[in-house]
Each structure stands twice: as structure tokens, then as C-alpha cells.
Tab-separated table of C-alpha atoms in Angstrom:
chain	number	residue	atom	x	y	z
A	67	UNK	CA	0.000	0.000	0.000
A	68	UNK	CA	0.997	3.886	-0.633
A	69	UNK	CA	1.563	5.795	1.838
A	70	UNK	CA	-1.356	8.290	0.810
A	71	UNK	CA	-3.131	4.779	1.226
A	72	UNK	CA	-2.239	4.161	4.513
A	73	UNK	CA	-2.672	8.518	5.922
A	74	UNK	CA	-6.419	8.114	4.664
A	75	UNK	CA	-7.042	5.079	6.439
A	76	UNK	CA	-5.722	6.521	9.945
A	77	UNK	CA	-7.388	9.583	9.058
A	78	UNK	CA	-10.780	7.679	8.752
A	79	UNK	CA	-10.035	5.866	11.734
A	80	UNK	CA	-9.543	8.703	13.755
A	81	UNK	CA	-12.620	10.327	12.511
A	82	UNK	CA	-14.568	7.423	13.159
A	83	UNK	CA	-13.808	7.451	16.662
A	84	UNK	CA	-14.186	11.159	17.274
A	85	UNK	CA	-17.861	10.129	16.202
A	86	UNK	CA	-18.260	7.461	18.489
A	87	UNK	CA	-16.302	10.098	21.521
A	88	UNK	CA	-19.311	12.111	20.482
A	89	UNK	CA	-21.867	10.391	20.414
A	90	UNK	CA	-20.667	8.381	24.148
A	91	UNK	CA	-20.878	11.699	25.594
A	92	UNK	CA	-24.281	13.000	24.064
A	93	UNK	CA	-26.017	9.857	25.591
A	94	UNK	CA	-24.500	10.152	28.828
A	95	UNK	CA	-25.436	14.543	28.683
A	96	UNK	CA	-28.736	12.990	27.848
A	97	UNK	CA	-28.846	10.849	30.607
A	98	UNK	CA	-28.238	12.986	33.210
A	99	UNK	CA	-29.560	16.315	31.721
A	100	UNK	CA	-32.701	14.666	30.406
A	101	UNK	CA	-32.999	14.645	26.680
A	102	UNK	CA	-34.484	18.005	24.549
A	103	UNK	CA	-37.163	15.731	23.115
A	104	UNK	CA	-38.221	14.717	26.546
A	105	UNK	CA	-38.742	18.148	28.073
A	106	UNK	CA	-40.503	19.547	25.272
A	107	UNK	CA	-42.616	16.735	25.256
A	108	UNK	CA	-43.514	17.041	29.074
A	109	UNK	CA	-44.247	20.741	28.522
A	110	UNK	CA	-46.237	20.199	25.758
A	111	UNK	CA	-48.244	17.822	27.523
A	112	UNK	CA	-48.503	20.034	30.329
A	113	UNK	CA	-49.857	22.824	28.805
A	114	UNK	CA	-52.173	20.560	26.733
A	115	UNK	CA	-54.914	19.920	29.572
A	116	UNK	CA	-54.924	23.707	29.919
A	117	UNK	CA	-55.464	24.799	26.256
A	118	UNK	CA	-57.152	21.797	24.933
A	119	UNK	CA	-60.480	23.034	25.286
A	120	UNK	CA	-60.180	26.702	25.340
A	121	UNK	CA	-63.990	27.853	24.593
A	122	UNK	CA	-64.642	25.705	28.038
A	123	UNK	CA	-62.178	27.064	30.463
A	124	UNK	CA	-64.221	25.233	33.198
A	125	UNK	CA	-63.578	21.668	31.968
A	126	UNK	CA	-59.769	22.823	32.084
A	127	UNK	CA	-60.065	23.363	35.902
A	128	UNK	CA	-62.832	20.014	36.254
A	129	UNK	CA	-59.518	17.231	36.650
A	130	UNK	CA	-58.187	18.268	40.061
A	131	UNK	CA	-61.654	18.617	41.970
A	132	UNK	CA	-61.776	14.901	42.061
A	133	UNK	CA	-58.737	14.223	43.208
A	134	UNK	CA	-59.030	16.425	46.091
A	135	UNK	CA	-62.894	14.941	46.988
A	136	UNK	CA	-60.525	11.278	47.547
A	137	UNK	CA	-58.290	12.993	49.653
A	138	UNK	CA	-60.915	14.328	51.688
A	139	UNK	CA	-62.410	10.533	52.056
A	140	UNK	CA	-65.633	11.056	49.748
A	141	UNK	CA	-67.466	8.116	48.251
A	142	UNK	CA	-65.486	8.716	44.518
A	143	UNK	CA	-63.213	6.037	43.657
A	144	UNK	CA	-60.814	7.929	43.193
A	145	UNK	CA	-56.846	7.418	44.624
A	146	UNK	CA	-56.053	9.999	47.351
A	147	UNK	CA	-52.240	8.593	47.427
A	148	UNK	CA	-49.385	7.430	45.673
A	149	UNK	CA	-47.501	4.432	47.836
A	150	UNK	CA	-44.053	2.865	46.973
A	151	UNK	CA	-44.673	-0.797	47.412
A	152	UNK	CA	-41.366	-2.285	46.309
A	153	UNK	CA	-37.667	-0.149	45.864
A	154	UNK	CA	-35.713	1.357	47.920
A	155	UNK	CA	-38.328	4.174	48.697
A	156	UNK	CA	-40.640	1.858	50.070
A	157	UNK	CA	-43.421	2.770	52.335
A	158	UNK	CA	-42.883	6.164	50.753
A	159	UNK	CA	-46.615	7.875	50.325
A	160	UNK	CA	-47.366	11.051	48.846
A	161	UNK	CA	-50.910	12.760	48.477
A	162	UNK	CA	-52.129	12.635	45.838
A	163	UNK	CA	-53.378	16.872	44.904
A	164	UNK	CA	-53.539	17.133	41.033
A	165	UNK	CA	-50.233	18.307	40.850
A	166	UNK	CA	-48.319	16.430	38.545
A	167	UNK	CA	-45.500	14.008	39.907
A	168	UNK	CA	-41.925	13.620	37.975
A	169	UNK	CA	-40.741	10.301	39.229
A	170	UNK	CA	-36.825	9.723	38.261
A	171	UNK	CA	-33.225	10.162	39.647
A	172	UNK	CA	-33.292	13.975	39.038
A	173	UNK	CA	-32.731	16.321	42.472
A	174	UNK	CA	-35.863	18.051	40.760
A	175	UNK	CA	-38.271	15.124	40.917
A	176	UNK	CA	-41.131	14.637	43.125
A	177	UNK	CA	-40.382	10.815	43.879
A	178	UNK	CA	-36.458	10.634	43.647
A	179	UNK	CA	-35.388	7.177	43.035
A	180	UNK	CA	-31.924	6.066	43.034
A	181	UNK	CA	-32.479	3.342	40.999
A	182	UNK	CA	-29.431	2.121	38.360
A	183	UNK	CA	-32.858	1.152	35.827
A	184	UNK	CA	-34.525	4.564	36.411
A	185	UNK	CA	-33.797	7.076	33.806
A	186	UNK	CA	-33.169	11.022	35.552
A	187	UNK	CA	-36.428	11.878	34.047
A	188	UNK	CA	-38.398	8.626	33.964
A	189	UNK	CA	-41.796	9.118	34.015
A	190	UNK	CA	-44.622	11.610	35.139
A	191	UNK	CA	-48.189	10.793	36.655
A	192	UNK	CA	-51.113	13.818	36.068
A	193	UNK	CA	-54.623	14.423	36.736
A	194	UNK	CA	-57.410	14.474	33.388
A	195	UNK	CA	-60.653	14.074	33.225
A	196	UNK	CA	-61.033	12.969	36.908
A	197	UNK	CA	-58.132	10.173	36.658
A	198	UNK	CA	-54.780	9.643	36.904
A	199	UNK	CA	-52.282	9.440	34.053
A	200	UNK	CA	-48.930	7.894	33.538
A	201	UNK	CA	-46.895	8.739	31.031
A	202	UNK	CA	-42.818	7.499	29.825
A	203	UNK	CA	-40.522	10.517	29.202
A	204	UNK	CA	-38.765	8.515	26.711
A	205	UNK	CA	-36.817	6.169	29.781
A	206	UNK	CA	-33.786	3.917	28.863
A	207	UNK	CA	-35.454	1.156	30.350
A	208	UNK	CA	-39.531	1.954	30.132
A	209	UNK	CA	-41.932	2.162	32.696
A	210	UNK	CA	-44.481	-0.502	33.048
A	211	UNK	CA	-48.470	-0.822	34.005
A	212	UNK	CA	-49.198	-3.608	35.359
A	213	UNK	CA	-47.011	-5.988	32.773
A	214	UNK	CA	-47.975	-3.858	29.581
A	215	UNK	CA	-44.774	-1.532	28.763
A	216	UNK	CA	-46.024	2.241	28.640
A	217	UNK	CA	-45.295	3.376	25.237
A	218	UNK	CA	-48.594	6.218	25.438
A	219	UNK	CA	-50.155	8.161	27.964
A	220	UNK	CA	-52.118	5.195	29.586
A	221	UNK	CA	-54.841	5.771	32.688
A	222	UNK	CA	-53.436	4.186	35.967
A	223	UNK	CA	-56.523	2.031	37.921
A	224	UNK	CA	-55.982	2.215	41.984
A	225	UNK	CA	-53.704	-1.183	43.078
A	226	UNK	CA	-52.420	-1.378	39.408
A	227	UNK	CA	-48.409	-1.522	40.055
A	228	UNK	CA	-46.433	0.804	37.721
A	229	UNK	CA	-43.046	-0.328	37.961
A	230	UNK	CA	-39.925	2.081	36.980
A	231	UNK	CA	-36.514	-0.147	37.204
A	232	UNK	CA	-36.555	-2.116	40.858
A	233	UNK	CA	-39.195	0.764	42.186
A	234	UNK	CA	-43.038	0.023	42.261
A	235	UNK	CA	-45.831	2.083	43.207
A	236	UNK	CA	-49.768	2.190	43.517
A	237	UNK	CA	-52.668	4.428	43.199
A	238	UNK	CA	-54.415	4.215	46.560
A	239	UNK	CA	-57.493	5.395	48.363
């Protein structure tokens, strides 16, 4: 081989692994920055409930009232508490006040999990229509109702377990 030959082929080497340098390092920013895609997506979805009827503005505000009627101990069905069941955050409960909860390894989170499966911005539970949401923020390793892998915004039933990594929790009157 020439030695022009032999200077390309290093020099595509090297580029190659600058690539791969680059791309290590945008995964692991990603990982424990959260990802662009991830926080738009979460804002977008946030703002949705708000502006997704905006001729009705009362339907907007209809979600948390029944939320806060199960705290209370009315005859709804609905959950007045989120429990940890399984994880290291076990016997961890938090009420359960329409206010959306970030579950992941972030400082920022509601439910902080330090959990090598959880992603820093796992996954998010939120009040519509009277019922509790979950929803994946595009997690490494998913998050999981029941045994059916959360791909969509999917309603969470009380006692259903949604497991994220080695953590589970429950909806709970």
C-alpha cells in the first residue's frame, strides 16, 4: 500500500472514533440532563390539559376537583395517594393533589429514586378528566403498568403496580 493509502485510512479511523467520543458523551449529557425531546414533550403535555379546550375554560379546571374529593375521604373512587410498594423508597406515600408528579433520579423530581434502571427523568403521573395518568418521558429502560410496557399516555386504575426499574408504586385510596 501507498503511503497516501495508509494517511487516509488513519485519518478515517480517527474520525470514526471522534464520532463514536461524540456520540458516548451525548447519551450520557442525555442521561443525566434529560434529553431536549423529553422536556418539550412534558411541557407540551402540560400545557395541553390547559389549552385543549379553550372555549370551556371550566372543563380545564374540572380534573383536580376529584382528586381532592378522595383525599378528603368522599365516596369517589378515586386514589387519594401514591404508595411505593417495592424499591428502595418503600413505604414512601405522597398525596395525591392534582399536581403532577416527575418520578426519576433527578434532584428536581417529586419521587427521587436512586435506581441504576430509572432514567433522571423517567416518568410523570397527572390528573385528566377525573383520573390519573402515567406517562414514559422517553426512559432507557420503560416504565411498566401492570405488565404492559407504557409506550402512550395510559390511565393508571388504583392497586395497578407501575413499575420504573426495581421501584413500584400504587394508586391508593
Amino acid at each position: 500500500m501507498s503511503d497516501f493509502t495508509l494517511t487516509l485510512i488513519k485519518l478515517a479511523f480517527l474520525a470514526v472514533l471522534w464520532l463514536f467520543v461524540i456520540a458516548a458523551v451525548g447519551v450520557i449529557r442525555a442521561d443525566l440532563f434529560g434529553s431536549k425531546a423529553a422536556t418539550k414533550a412534558a411541557a407540551r403535555a402540560a400545557q395541553q390539559p390547559r389549552s385543549h379546550k379553550a372555549g370551556r375554560p371550566q372543563q380545564a379546571a374540572a380534573p383536580p376537583p376529584p382528586p381532592r374529593r378522595g383525599a378528603h375521604g368522599g365516596g369517589s373512587g378515586a386514589p387519594s395517594k401514591l404508595v411505593v410498594v417495592q424499591g428502595e423508597r418503600a413505604g414512601t406515600v405522597i398525596d395525591l393533589t392534582g399536581v403532577p408528579i416527575t418520578i426519576g433520579r433527578a434532584n428536581d423530581a417529586t419521587l427521587v429514586v436512586t435506581d441504576d434502571y430509572a432514567s433522571s427523568r423517567h416518568a410523570r403521573l397527572y390528573a385528566q378528566d377525573g383520573q390519573w395518568i402515567v406517562e414514559d418521558l422517553g426512559s432507557t429502560n420503560g416504565t411498566y403498568l401492570g405488565r404492559t410496557k407504557v409506550s402512550r399516555p395510559m390511565p393508571v386504575p388504583p392497586g395497578v403496580p407501575v413499575r420504573i426499574g426495581k421501584t413500584v408504586i400504587e394508586l391508593r385510596k
